[in-house]
XYZ file of C-alpha atoms in Angstrom:
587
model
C 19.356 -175.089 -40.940
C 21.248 -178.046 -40.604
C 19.643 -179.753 -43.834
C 19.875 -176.129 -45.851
C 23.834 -176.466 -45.242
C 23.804 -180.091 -46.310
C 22.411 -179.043 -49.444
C 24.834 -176.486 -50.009
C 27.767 -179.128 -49.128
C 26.529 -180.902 -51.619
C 26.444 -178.741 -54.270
C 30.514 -178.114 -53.271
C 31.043 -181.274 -54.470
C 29.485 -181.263 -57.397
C 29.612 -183.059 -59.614
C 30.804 -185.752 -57.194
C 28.617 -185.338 -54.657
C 29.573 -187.832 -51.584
C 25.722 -188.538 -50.613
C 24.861 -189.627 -46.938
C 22.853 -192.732 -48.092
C 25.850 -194.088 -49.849
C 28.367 -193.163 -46.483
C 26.120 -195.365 -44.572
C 26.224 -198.384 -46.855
C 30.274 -197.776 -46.725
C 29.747 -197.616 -42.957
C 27.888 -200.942 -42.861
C 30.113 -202.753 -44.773
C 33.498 -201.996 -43.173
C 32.084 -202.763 -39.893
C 31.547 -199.029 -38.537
C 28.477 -200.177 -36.118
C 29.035 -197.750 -32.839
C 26.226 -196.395 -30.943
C 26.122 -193.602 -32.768
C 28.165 -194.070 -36.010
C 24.901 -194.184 -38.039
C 22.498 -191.512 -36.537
C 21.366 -189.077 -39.602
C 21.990 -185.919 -37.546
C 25.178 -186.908 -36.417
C 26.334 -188.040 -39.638
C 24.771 -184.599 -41.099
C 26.551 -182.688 -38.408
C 29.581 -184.071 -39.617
C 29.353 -183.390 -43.281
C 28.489 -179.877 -42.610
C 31.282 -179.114 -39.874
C 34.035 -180.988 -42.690
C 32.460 -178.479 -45.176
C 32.355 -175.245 -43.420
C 35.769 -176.054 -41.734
C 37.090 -176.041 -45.327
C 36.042 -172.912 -46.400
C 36.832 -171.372 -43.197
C 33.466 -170.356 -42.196
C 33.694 -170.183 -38.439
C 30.306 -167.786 -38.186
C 28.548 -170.668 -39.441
C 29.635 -173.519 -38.106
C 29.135 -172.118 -34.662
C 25.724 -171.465 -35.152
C 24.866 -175.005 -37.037
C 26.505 -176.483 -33.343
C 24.099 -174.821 -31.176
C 21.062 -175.170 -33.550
C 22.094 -179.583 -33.372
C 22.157 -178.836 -29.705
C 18.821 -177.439 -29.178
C 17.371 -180.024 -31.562
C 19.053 -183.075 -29.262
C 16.758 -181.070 -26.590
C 19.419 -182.820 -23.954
C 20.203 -180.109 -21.441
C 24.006 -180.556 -20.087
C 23.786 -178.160 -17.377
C 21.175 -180.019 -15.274
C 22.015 -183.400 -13.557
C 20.751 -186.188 -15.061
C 20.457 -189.991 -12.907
C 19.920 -191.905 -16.097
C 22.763 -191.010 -18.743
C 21.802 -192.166 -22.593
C 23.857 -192.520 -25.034
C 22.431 -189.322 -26.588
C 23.567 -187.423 -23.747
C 27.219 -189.004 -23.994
C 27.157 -188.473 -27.364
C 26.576 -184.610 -26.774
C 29.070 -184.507 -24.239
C 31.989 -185.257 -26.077
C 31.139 -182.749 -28.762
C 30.245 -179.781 -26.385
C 34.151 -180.534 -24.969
C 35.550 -181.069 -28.509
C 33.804 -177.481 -29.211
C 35.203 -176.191 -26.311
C 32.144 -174.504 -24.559
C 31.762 -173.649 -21.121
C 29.044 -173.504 -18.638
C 27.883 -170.498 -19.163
C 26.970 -171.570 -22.322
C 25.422 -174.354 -22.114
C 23.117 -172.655 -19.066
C 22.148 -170.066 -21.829
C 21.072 -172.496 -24.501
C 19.383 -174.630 -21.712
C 17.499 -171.702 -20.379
C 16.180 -170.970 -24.346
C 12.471 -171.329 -22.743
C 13.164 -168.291 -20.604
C 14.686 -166.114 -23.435
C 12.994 -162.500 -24.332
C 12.521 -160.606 -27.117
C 16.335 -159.006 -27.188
C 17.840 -162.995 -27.043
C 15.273 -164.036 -29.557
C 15.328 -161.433 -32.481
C 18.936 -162.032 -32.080
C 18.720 -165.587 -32.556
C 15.933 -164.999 -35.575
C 18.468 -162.900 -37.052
C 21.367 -165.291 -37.100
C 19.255 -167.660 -38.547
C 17.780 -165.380 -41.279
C 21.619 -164.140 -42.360
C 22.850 -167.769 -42.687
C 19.744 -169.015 -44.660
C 20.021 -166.130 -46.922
C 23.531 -166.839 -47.430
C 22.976 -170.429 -48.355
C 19.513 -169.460 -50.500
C 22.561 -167.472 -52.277
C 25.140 -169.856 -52.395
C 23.016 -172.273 -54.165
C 21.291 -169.751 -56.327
C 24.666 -168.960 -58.001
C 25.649 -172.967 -57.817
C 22.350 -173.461 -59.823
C 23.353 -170.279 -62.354
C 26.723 -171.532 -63.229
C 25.942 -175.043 -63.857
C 23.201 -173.814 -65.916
C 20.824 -176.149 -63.952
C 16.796 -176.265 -64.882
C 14.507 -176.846 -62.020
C 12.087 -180.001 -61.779
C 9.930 -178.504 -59.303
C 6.632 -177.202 -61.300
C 5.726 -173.307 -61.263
C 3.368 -174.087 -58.760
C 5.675 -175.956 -56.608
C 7.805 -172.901 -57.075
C 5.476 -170.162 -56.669
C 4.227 -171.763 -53.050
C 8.082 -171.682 -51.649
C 8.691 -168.519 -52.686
C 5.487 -166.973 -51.146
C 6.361 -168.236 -48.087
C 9.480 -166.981 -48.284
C 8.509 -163.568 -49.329
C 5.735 -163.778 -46.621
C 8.122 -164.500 -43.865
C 10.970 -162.355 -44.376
C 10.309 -159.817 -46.815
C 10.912 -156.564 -44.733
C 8.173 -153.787 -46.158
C 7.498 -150.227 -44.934
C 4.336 -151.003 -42.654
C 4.810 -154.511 -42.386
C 4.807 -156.182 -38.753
C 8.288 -158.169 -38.313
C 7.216 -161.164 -36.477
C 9.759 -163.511 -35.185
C 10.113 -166.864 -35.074
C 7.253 -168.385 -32.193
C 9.543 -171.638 -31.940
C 12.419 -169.891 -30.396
C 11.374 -169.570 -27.040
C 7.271 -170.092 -26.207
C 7.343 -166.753 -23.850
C 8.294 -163.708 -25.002
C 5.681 -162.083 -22.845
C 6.671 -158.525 -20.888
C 5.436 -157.342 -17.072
C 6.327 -153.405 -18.257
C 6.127 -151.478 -21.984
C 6.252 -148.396 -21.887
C 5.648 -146.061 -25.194
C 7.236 -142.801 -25.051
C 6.660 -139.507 -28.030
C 9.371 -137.708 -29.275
C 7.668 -134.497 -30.844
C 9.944 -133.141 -33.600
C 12.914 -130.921 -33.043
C 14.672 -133.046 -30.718
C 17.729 -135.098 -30.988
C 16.539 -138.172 -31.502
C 13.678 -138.765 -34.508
C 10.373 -137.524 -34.030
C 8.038 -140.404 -33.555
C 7.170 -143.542 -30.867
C 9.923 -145.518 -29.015
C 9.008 -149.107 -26.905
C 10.988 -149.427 -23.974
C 9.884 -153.065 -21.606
C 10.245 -151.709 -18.531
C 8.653 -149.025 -16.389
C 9.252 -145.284 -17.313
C 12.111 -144.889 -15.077
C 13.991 -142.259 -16.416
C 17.501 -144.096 -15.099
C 16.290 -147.211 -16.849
C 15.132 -145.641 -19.892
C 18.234 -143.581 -20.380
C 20.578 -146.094 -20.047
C 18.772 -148.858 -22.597
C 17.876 -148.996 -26.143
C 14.496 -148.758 -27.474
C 13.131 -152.321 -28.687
C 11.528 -150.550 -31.563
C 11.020 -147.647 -33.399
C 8.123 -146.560 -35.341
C 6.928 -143.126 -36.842
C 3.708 -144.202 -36.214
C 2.204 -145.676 -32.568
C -0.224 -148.272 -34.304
C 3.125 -150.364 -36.060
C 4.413 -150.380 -32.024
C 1.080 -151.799 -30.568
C 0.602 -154.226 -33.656
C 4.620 -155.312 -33.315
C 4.637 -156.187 -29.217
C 0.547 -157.762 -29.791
C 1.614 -160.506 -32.434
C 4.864 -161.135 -31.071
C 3.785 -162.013 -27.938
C 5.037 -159.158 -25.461
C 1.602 -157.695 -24.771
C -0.642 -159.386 -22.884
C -3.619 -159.143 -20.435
C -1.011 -159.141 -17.939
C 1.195 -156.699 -18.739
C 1.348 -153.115 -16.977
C 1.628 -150.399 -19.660
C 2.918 -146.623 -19.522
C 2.749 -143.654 -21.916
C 4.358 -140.285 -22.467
C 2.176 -139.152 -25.708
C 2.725 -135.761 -25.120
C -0.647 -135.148 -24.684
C -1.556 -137.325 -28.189
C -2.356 -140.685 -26.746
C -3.481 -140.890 -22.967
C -3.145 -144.035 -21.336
C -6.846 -144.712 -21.157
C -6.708 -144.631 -24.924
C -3.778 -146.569 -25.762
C -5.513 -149.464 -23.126
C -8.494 -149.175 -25.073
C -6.610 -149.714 -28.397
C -4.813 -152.505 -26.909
C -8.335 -154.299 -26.054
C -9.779 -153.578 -29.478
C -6.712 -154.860 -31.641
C -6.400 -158.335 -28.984
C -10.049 -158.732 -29.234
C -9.821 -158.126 -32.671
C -7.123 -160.345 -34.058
C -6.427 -163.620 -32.793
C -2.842 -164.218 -32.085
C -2.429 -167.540 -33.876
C -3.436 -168.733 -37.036
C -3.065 -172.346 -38.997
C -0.551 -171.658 -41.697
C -1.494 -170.446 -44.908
C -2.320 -173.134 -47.496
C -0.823 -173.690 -50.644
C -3.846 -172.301 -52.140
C -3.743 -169.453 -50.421
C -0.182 -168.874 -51.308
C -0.516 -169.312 -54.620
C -3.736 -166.707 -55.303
C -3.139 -163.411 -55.245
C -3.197 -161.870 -51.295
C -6.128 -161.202 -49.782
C -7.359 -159.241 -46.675
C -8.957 -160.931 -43.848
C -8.951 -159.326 -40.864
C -9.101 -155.495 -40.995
C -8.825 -152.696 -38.063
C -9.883 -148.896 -39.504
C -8.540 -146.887 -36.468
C -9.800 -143.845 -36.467
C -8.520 -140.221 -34.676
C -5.692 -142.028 -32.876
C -2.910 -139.586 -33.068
C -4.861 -136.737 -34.762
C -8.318 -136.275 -33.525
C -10.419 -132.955 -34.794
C -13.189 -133.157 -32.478
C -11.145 -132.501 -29.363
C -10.823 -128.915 -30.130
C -14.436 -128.810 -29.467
C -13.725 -128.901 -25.785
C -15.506 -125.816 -23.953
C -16.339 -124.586 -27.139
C -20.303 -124.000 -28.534
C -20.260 -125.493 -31.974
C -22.860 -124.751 -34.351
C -24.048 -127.531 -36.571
C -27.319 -128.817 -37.656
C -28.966 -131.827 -36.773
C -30.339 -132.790 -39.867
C -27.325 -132.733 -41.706
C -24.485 -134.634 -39.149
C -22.030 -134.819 -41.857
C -18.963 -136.154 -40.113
C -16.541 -135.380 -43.424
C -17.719 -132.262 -43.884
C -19.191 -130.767 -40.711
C -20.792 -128.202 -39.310
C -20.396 -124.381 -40.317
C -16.844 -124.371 -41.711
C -17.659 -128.080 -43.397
C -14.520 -129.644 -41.551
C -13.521 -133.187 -41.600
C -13.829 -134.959 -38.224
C -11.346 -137.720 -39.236
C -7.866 -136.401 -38.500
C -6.320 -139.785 -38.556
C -6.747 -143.186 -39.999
C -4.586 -146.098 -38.679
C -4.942 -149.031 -41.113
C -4.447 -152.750 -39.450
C -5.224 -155.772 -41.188
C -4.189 -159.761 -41.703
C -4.129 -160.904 -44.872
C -4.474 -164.592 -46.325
C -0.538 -164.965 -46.584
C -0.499 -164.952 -42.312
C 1.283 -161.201 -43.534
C 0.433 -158.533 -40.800
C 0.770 -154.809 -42.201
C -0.134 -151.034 -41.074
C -0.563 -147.812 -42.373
C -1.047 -144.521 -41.409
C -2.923 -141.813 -42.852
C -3.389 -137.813 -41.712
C -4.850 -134.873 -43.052
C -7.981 -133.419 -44.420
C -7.777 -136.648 -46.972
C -6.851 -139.358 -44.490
C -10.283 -141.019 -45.326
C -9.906 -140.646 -49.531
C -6.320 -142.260 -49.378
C -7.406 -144.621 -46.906
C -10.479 -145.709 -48.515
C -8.175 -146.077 -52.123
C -5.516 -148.300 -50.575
C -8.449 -150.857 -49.081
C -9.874 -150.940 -51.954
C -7.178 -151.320 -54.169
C -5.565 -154.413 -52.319
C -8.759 -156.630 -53.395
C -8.998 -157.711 -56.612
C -12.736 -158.197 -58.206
C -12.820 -162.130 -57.309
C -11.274 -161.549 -54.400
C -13.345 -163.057 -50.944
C -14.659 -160.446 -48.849
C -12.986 -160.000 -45.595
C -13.441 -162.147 -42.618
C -13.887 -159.042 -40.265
C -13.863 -155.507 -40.730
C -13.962 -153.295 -37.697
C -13.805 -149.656 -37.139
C -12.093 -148.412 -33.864
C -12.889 -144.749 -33.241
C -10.713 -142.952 -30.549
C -12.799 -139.350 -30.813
C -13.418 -137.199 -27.738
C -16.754 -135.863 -29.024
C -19.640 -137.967 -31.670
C -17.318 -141.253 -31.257
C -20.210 -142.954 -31.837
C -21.352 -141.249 -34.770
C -17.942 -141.259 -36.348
C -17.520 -144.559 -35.943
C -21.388 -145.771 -37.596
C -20.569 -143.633 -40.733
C -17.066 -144.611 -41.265
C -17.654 -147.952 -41.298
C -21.135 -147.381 -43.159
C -18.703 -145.893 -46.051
C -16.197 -148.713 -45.761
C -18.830 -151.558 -46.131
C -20.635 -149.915 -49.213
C -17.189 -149.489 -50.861
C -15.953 -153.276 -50.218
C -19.557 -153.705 -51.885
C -19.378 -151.822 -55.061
C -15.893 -153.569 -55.196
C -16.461 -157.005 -54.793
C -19.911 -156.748 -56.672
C -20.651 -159.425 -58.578
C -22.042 -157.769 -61.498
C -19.010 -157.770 -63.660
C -20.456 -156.523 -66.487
C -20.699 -152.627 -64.804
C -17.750 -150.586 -65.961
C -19.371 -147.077 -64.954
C -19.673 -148.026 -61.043
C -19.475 -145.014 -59.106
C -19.725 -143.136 -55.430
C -19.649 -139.601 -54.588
C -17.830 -138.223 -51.430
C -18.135 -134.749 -49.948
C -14.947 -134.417 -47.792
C -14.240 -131.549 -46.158
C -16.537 -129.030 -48.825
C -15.153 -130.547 -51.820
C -16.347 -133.526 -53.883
C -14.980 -136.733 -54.652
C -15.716 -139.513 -57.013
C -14.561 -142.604 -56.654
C -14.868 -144.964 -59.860
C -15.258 -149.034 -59.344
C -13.210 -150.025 -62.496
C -12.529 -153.383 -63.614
C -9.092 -153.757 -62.704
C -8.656 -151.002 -60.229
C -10.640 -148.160 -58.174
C -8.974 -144.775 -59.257
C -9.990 -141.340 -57.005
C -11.033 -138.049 -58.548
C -11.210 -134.634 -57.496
C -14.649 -133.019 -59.059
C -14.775 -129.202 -58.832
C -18.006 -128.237 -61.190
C -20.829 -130.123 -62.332
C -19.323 -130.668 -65.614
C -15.994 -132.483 -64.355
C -18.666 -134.369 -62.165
C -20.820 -135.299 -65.064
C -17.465 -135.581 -67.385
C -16.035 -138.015 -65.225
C -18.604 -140.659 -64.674
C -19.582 -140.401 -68.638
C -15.420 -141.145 -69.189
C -15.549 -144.101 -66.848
C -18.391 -145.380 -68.004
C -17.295 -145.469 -71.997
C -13.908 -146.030 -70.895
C -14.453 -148.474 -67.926
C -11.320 -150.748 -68.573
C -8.182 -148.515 -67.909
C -5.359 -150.359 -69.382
C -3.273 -149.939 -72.653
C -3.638 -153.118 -74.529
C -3.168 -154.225 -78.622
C -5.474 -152.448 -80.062
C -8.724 -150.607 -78.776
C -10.626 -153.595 -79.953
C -9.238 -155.855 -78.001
C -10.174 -156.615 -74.656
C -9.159 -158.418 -72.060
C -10.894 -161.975 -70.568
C -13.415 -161.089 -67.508
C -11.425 -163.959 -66.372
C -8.573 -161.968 -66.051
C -9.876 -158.904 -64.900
C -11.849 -160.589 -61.996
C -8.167 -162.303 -61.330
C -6.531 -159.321 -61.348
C -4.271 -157.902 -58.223
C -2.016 -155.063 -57.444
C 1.396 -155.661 -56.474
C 2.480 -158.754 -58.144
C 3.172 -159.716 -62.159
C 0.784 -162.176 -63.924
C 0.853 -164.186 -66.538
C -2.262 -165.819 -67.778
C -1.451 -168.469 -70.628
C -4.630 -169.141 -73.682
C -4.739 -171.843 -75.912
C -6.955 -170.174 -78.965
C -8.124 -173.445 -80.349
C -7.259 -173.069 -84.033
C -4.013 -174.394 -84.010
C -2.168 -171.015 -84.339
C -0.526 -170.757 -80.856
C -1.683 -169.891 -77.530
C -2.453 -166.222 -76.356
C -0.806 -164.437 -73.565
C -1.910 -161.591 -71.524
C 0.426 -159.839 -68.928
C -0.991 -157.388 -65.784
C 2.525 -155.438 -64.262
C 2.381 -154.276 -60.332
C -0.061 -151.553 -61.400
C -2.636 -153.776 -63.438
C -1.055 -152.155 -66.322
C -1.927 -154.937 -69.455
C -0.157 -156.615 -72.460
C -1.780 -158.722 -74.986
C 0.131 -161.002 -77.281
C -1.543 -163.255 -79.538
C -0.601 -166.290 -81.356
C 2.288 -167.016 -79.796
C 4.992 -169.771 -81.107
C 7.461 -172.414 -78.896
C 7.475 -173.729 -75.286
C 5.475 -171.857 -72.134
C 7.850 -173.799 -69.905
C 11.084 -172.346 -71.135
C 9.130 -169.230 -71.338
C 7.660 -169.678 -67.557
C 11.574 -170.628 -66.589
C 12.631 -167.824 -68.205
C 11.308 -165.312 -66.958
C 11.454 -166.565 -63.554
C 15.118 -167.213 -64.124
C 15.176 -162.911 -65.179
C 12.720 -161.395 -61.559
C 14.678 -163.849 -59.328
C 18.306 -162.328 -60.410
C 16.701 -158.524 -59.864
C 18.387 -156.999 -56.815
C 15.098 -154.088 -56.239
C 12.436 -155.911 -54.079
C 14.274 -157.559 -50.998
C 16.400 -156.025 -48.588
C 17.770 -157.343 -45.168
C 20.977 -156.226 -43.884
C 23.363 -156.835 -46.968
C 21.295 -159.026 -48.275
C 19.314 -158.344 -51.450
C 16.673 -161.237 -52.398
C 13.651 -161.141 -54.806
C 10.838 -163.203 -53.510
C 7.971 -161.658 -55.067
C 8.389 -163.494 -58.272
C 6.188 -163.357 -61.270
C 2.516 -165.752 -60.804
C 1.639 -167.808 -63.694
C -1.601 -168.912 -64.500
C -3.941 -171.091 -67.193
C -7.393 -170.242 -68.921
C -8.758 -173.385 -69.024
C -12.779 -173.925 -70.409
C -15.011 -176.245 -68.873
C -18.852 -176.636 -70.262
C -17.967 -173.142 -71.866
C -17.213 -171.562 -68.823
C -13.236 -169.559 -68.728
C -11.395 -170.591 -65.280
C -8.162 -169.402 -64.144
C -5.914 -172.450 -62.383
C -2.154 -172.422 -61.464
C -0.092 -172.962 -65.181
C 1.229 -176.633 -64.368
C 4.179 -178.098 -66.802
C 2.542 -181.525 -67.551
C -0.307 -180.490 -70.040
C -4.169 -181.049 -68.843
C -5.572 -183.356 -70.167
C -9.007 -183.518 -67.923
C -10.572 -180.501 -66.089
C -12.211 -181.359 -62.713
C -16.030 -180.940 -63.062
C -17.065 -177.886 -62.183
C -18.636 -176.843 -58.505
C -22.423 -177.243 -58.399
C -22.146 -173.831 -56.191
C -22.026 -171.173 -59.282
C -21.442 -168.678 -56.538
C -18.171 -170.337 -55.344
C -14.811 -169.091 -56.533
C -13.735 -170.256 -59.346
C -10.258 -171.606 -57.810
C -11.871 -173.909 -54.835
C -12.366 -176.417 -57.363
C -9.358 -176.710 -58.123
C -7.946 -176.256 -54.812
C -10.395 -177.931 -51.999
């Protein structure tokens, strides 16, 4: 925080910056040696309180103080026999701020602080970064300044940006783990509101016992439609543990025995701290690593077998279309899953198609290079064939990632048929996407894989004779723009081929001029759209556009990061043929 701000002081004074280095050379040579005269925080501190004191940013400049407090990690409230000067030091700023006791017990108790004193810490922290990233986005705009970093460089900070604080539908919030190391709870209690009430249908997280008193009188610490985005929220931010006690009023949906089961699966399941992402891994396209399928959490089909006699036959246990009536025994599908970013998202599926959609939106968040992923577990919460469910669910799931991440390339026409609840499915493995189709006769069924088959790649590009690289299809990945830059060898330009957010493609050939104005260009256009990032009142755009070469080595296309220095020598390629094409470029 305290080095953001400095940043932005500088830019202030542009273009006559006043930089610390110099201060302390002016310092040296009028004399001004005092214990602490010369210390680079202090020194910092004061070029950011003279700064925010000028343009009357109190908000601020109250927060930067406690943030250099914490860092001096010298707690004023407890007695000390040996006093340094860092302790002086931080005395006679704490009484030039004018704080009290109480607050300086509050900041020195930060070890003991809970979720509520946290997330509003995190918060605080977010708003002012944001409003510096801002500050020095527009200082950067109307001085017309170009960036030195490289596209790569560039690509890696905003990814971790956009992986940290982008706030998504579905998306786990998790705060920061350096606030306080404890944010553990003894009580949670998850309570139902069916609809038609006055407060919004859905699941509400109290941490304390289900007191009616106490839960009257104190606000929810989250909300979510949905009670899989609750457990996954209070599991990776620390407030669920082994130890803690937990309650439920499901309204007869989830029973506690259920939601402690969950609980065990997803802990068991997901490990609660992971090394940071690399830069490789920010810069490649997001991919799944740890997955939960939950299955018949909130909706569950089989419990109105209860006392009933059901008539199905044995040699045909079709679990998505079963028994008599050919009903679907998967009411609900809970997705939960890691990806390679350190992101943690959810989703929730329901209905007689909970298992199509599901299925879709797995398989289109890998693209066709993509790794498989770490771990894929099913979690099955049925009253009745739990086991059963449970085997052919994740039978289904594992042939699918299969036919996905299948490494013959050259199939267009992949295919896999799904009866769901009497009616038949096709799902088509195409290059750049997997696309779901209803099939009502034998000739839409027969109509439909002879289209995908002829027609396997399902873009709009120059002409129909053009095609796109298998390097780029295999590269391919929903939900962010790509660029992949071509040199064509004869002199006449380089090519350029462009997937959208949907995989939709452009082709342009023989382009003319610079690929770094180009790359700064367009970076300069997605980073000044207001559409993708919202927090509060602020509106950033992380998700910037990913920029890529097609390099050849021995005659063999690879796809590395597009770097502003041209190559000159490719890195020999990996003896293992079955490695991805990036790790040797990466490891």
């Amino acid at each position: 925080m305290l080095k953001t701000l400095l940043l932005e002081a500088y830019s202030w004074e542009y273009p006559n910056p006043r930089l610390l280095a110099k201060d302390i050379k002016q310092r040296l040579h009028d004399g001004e040696i005092v214990s602490f005269g010369l210390d680079p925080y202090c020194m910092m501190l004061e070029r950011v309180t003279e700064y925010l004191t000028a343009i009357e940013d109190p908000t601020r400049l109250d927060l930067v103080r406690r943030c250099f407090y914490l860092k001096v990690c010298e707690k004023l409230s407890r007695e000390r026999a040996c006093v340094g000067w860092r302790r002086e030091v931080l005395s006679q700023l704490v009484s030039e701020w004018g704080w009290d006791d109480a607050r300086l017990t509050m900041l020195d108790n930060r070890a003991n602080w809970k979720i509520d004193q946290v997330r509003e810490a995190h918060n605080e922290l977010l708003d002012a970064m944001m409003q510096s990233y801002r500050n020095l986005i527009r200082f950067a705009r109307r001085n017309n300044l170009s960036v030195s970093a490289s596209p790569q460089d560039i690509g890696v900070l905003t990814r971790k940006l956009y992986a940290a604080f982008e706030a998504l539908p579905g998306k786990v919030t998790l705060v920061n783990p350096q606030i306080s190391p404890d944010l553990s709870e003894p009580n949670l209690t998850f309570i139902h509101v069916p609809p038609g009430r006055a407060n919004r249908s859905g699941w509400y997280l109290y941490n304390r016992a289900p007191n009616m008193d106490s839960i009257i009188s104190h606000q929810p610490l989250e909300y979510n439609r949905y009670l899989n985005k609750l457990v996954a929220w209070a599991w990776f931010n620390g407030l669920l543990t082994s130890r803690t006690h937990l309650f439920i009023k499901g309204n007869g949906i989830v029973d506690l025995p259920k939601l402690q089961e969950m609980v065990a699966d997803v802990s068991h399941h997901f490990p609660l701290r992971l090394p940071a992402p690399t830069p490789k891994a920010l810069y490649s396209p997001c991919e799944i690593r740890h997955l939960a399928i939950i299955v018949n959490l909130e909706y569950d089909p089989t419990a109105a077998f209860r006392n009933k006699v059901v008539h199905f036959d044995f040699r045909k246990l079709d679990v998505f279309s079963f028994g008599e009536e050919q009903n679907c025994l998967i009411g609900s599908i809970d997705l939960l899953y890691r990806n390679s970013w350190n992101e943690v998202r959810t989703l929730h599926f329901n209905g007689e198609q909970a298992m199509i959609e599901a299925l879709k939106t797995i398989l289109g968040k890998m693209h066709q290079d993509a790794a498989p992923p770490d771990s894929v577990e099913v979690f099955c919460y049925s009253q009745h064939l739990r086991g059963l469910i449970r085997t052919r669910v994740q039978q289904l799931v594992s042939e699918c990632i299969e036919l996905r991440l299948s490494s013959t390339r050259q199939e267009t026409g992949r295919f896999k048929a799904l009866r769901v609840s009497g009616q038949t499915w096709g799902l088509f493995f195409e290059r750049l996407n997997v696309s779901v189709q209803k099939l009502e006769n034998a000739i839409e069924f027969y109509g439909a894989i002879s289209h995908n088959k002829l027609h396997g790649l399902s873009v709009q590009v120059e002409t129909n004779q053009v095609k796109l690289p298998s390097v780029v299809d295999g590269f391919a990945s929903e939900g962010i723009i790509q660029f992949f830059f071509e040199e064509t060898g004869d002199e006449k330009g380089f090519n350029i081929y462009i997937l959208d957010e949907s995989n939709r493609a452009e082709v342009y050939h023989h382009c003319e001029g610079s690929k770094e104005e180009l790359v700064r260009d367009v970076s300069r256009f997605y980073s000044s759209s207001h559409d993708r990032f919202t927090y509060g009142s602020s509106f950033i755009n992380f998700n910037l556009p990913q920029f890529y070469q097609i390099v050849k080595t021995d005659g063999r296309a690879q796809v590395i990061p597009f770097r502003t220095q041209p190559i000159n020598t490719v890195p020999p390629a990996n003896q293992d043929h079955d490695a991805p094409l990036l790790q040797q470029y990466f490891s």
